[in-house]
Short mmCIF file of C-alpha atoms in Angstrom, two decimals:
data_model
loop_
_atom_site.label_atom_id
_atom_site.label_comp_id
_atom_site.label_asym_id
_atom_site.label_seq_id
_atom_site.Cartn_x
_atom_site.Cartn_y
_atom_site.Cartn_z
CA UNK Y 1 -14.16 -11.72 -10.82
CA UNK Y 2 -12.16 -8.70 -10.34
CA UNK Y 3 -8.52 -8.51 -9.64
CA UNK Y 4 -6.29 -6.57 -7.60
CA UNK Y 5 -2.29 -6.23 -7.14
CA UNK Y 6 -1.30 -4.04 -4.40
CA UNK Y 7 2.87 -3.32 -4.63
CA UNK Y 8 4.57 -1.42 -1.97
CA UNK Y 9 8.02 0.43 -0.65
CA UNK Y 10 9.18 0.88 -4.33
CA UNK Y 11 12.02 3.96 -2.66
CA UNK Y 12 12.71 5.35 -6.04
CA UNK Y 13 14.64 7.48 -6.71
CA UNK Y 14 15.01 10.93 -9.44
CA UNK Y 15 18.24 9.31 -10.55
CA UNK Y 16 17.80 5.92 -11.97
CA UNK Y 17 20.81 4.57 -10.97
CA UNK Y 18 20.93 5.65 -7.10
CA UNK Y 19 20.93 2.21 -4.59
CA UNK Y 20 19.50 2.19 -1.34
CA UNK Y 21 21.31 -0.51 1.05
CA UNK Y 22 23.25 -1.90 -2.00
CA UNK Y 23 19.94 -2.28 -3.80
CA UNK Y 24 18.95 -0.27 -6.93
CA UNK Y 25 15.77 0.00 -6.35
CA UNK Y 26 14.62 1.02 -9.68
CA UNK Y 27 15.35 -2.71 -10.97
CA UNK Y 28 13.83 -3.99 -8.53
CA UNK Y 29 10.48 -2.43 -9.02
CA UNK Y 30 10.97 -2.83 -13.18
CA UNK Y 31 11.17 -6.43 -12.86
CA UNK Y 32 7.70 -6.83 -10.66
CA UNK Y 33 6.05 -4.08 -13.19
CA UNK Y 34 7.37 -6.27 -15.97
CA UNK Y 35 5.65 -9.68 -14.71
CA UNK Y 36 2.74 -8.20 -13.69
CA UNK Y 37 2.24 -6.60 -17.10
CA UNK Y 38 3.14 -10.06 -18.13
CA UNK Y 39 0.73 -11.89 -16.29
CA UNK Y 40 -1.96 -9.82 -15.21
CA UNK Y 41 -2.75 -7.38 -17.36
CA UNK Y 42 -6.41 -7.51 -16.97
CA UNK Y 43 -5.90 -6.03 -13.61
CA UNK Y 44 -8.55 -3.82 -12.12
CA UNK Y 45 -6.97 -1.91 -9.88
CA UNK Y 46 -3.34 -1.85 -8.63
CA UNK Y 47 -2.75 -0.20 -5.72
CA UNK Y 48 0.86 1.05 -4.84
CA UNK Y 49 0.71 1.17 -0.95
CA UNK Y 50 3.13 4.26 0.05
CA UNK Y 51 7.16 4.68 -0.11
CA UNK Y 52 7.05 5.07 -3.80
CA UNK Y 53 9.94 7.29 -3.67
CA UNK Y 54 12.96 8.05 -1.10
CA UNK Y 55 13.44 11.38 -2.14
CA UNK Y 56 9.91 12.78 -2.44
CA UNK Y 57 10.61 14.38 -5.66
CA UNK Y 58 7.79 15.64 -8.10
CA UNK Y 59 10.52 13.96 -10.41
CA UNK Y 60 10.84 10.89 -9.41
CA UNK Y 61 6.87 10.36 -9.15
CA UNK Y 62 6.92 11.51 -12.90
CA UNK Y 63 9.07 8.90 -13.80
CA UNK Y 64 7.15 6.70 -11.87
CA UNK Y 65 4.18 7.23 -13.84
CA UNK Y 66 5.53 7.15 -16.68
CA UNK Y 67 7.07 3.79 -16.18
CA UNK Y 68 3.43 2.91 -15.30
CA UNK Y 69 1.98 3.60 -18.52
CA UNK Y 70 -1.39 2.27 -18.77
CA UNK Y 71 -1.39 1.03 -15.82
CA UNK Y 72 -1.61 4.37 -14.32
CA UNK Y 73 -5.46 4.71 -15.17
CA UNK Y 74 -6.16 1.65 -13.03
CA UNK Y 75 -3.45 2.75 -10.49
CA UNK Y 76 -4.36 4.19 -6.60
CA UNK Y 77 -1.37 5.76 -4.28
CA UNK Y 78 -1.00 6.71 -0.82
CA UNK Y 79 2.33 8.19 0.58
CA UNK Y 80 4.35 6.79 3.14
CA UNK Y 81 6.82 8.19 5.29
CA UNK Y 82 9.69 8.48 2.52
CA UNK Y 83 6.91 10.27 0.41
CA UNK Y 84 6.26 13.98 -0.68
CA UNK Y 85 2.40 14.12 -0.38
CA UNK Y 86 2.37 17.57 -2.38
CA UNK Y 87 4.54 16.49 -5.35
CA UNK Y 88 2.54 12.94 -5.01
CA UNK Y 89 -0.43 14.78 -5.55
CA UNK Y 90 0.47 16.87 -8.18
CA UNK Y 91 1.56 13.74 -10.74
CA UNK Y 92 -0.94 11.67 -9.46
CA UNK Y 93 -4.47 14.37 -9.06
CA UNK Y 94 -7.10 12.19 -10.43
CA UNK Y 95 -6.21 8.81 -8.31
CA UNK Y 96 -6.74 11.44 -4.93
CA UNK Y 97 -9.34 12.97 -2.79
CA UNK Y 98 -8.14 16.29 -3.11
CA UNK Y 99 -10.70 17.88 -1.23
CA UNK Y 100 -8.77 16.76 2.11
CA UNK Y 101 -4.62 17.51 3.18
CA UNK Y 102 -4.51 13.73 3.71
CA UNK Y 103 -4.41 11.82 0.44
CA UNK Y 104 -7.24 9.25 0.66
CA UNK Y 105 -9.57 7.49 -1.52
CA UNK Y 106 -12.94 5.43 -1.54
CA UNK Y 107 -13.72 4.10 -4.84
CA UNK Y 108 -16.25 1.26 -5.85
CA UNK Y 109 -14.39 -2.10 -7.46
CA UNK Y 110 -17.72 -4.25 -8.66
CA UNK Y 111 -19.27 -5.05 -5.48
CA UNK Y 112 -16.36 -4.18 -3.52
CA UNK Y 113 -15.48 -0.75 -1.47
CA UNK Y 114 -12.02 -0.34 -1.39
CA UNK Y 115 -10.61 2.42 0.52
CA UNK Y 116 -7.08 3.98 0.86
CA UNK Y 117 -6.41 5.85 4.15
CA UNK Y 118 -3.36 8.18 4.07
CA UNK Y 119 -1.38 7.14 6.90
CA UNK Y 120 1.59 9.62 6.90
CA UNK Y 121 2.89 11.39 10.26
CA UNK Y 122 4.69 14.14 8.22
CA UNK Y 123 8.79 13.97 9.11
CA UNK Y 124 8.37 10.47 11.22
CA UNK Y 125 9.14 7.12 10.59
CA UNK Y 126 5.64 5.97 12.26
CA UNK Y 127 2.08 6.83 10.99
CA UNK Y 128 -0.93 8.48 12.44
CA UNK Y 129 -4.48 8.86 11.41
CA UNK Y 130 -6.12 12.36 11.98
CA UNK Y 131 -9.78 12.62 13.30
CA UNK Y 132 -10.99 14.27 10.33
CA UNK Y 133 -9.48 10.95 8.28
CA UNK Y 134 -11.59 8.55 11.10
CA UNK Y 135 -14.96 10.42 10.61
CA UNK Y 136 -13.99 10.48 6.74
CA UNK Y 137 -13.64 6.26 7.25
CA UNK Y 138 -16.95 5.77 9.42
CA UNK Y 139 -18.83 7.91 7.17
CA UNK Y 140 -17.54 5.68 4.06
CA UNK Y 141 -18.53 2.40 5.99
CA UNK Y 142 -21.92 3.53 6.81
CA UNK Y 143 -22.62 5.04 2.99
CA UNK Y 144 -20.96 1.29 1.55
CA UNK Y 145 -22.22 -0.89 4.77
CA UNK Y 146 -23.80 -3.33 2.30
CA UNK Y 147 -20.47 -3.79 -0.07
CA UNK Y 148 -17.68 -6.75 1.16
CA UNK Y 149 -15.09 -3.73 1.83
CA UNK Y 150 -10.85 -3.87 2.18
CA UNK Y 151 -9.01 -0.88 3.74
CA UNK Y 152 -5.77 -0.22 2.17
CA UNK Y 153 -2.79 1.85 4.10
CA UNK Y 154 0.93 2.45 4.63
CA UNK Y 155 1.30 1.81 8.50
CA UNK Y 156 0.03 -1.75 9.66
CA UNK Y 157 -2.22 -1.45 12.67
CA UNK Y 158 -0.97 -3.79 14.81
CA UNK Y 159 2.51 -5.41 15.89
CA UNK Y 160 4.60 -7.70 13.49
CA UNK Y 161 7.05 -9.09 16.03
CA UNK Y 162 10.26 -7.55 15.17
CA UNK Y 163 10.62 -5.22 18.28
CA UNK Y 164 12.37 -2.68 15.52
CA UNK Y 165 9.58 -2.28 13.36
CA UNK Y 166 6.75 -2.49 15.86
CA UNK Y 167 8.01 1.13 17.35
CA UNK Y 168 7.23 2.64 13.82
CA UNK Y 169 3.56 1.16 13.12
CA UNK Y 170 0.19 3.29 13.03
CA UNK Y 171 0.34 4.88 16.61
CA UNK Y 172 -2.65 5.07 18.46
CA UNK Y 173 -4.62 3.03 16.72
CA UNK Y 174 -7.11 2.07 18.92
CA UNK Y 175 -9.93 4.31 17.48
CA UNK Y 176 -9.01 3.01 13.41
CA UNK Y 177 -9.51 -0.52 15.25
CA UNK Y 178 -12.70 0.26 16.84
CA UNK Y 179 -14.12 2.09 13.60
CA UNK Y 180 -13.66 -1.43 11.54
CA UNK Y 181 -14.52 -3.68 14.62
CA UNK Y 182 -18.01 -2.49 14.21
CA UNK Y 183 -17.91 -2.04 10.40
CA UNK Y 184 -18.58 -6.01 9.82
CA UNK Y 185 -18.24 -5.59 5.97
CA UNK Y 186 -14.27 -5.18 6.43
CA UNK Y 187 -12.34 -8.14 5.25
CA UNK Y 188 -9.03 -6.83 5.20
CA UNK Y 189 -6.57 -4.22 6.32
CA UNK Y 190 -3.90 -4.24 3.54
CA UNK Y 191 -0.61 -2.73 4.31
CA UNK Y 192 3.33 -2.00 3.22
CA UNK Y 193 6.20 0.01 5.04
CA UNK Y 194 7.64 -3.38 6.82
CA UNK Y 195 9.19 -4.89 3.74
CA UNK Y 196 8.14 -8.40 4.40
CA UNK Y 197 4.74 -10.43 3.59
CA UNK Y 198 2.89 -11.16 7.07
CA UNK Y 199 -0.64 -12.17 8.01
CA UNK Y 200 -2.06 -11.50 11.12
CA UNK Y 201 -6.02 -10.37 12.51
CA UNK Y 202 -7.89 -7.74 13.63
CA UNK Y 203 -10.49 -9.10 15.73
CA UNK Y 204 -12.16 -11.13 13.15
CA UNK Y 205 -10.36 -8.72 10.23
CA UNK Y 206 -7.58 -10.42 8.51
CA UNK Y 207 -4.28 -7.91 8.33
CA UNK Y 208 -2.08 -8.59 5.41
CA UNK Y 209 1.27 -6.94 4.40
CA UNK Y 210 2.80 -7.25 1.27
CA UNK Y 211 7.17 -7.15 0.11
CA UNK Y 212 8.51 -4.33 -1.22
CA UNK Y 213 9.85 -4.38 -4.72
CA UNK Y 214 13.22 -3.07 -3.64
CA UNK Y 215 15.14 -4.55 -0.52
CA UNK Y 216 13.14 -7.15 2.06
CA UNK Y 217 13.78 -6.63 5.84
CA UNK Y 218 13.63 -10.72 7.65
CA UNK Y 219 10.71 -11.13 9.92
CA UNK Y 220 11.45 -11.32 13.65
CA UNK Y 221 14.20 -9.07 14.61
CA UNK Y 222 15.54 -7.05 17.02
CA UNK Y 223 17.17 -4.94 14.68
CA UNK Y 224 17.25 -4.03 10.16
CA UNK Y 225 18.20 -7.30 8.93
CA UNK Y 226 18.06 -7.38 5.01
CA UNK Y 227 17.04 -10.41 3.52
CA UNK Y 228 17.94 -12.33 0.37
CA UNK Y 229 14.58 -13.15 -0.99
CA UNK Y 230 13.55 -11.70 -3.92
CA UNK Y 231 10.81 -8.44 -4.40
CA UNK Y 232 6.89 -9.28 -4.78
CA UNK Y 233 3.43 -7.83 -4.87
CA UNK Y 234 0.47 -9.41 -3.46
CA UNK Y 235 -2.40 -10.71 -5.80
CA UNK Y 236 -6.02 -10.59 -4.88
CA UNK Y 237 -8.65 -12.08 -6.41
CA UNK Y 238 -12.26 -11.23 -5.71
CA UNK Y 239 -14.89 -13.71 -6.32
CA UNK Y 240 -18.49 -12.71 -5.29
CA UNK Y 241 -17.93 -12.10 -1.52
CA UNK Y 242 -15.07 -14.47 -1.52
CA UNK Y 243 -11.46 -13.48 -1.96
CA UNK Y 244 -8.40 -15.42 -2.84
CA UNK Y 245 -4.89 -13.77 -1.95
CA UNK Y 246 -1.13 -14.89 -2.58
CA UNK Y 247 2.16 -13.49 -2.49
CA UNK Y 248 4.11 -13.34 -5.69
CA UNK Y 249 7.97 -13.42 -6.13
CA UNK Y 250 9.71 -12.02 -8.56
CA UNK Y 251 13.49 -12.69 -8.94
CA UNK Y 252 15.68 -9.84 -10.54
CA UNK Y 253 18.73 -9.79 -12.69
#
């Protein structure tokens, strides 16, 4: 069996002590490290799933890694919005693709493919995917048709039902959704950036988000309403062809 965590919206900052909507995010983000170091240690991969910092600093990813630890070796990124992709890339080279701008990754898990698509729209809130990133994906598919395969990204491709939110999603994603329509291996489109766990399909491709391990936004609103439940990190468990996911709270303080 081979395990995965994926963790997401972290918005760290170079200064440790720096809150973001009366959260310190940095606490936050040390408690779910903590239990999951706790817990799972065997992990296989753990995939941080964009926003890792709010100030794109080369510093603050630096402290981010070395709060990782370990962990690192095992550890895949993708920016989001809030991210620096240069200074991401230059604490983080080996996780990366660096043969492309675009910070993606394909990388063999066991039987599993599991891809990260970097979903960033440089200096916008929503995400895009370039053309060169969708022949990049299709050629992927067709090389790995035969492996059970997840797609990992920032932006979620489809709506979440908080009007809000759903202006800032992957934009034009109508080709990305037609690429994995007809790549039947995909089993799931894993996501962050909406600060809130939520499960929704894809055709016949499960979508899953997953918290962020700073502040949580509440699910079906018109407008940013925090909410008082704590951070988490999704947990996925691969078993043959089979998988077995669950979100995982993790109070602070």
């Amino acid at each position: 069996m081979q395990r995965l965590i994926q963790i997401s919206d972290l918005h760290l900052f170079s200064d440790a002590d720096m809150s973001l909507k009366g959260r310190q995010t940095r606490q936050g983000f040390l408690a779910v490290l903590a239990h999951i170091r706790e817990h799972y240690a065997s992990v296989d991969r753990l995939l941080i799933t964009g926003d890792l910092a709010h100030d794109g600093q080369a510093e603050t990813y630096e402290m981010l890694r070395e709060s990782l630890g370990d962990l690192a070796g095992c550890s895949r990124v993708l920016p989001g919005n809030h991210d620096g992709r240069m200074a991401l890339r230059s604490v983080f080279p080996e996780e990366l693709d660096l043969r492309s701008e675009t910070l993606n990754f394909s990388d063999l898990v066991g039987d599993w493919h599991i891809i990260g698509l970097d979903t960033q729209d440089t200096g916008l809130l929503s995400g895009r995917l370039t053309e060169e990133q969708l022949a990049w994906l299709t050629n992927c598919l067709d090389e790995y048709d035969q492996h059970p395969t997840m797609i990992f990204m920032h932006h979620p491709p489809l709506h979440i039902g908080s009007a809000w939110i759903d202006a800032m999603l992957l934009q034009e994603p109508a080709a990305f959704q037609g690429i994995v329509a007809k790549a039947k291996q995909v089993r799931a489109v894993c996501c962050g950036h909406i600060h809130q766990a939520f499960e929704g399909k894809m055709g016949s491709t499960a979508v899953w988000t997953v918290p962020s391990t700073s502040m949580q936004f509440k699910p079906a609103t018109t407008g940013l309403e925090l909410d008082d439940i704590p951070p988490g990190f999704r947990l996925i468990e691969l078993d043959g062809a089979s998988i077995r996911t669950e979100i995982i709270r993790v109070p602070v303080g």
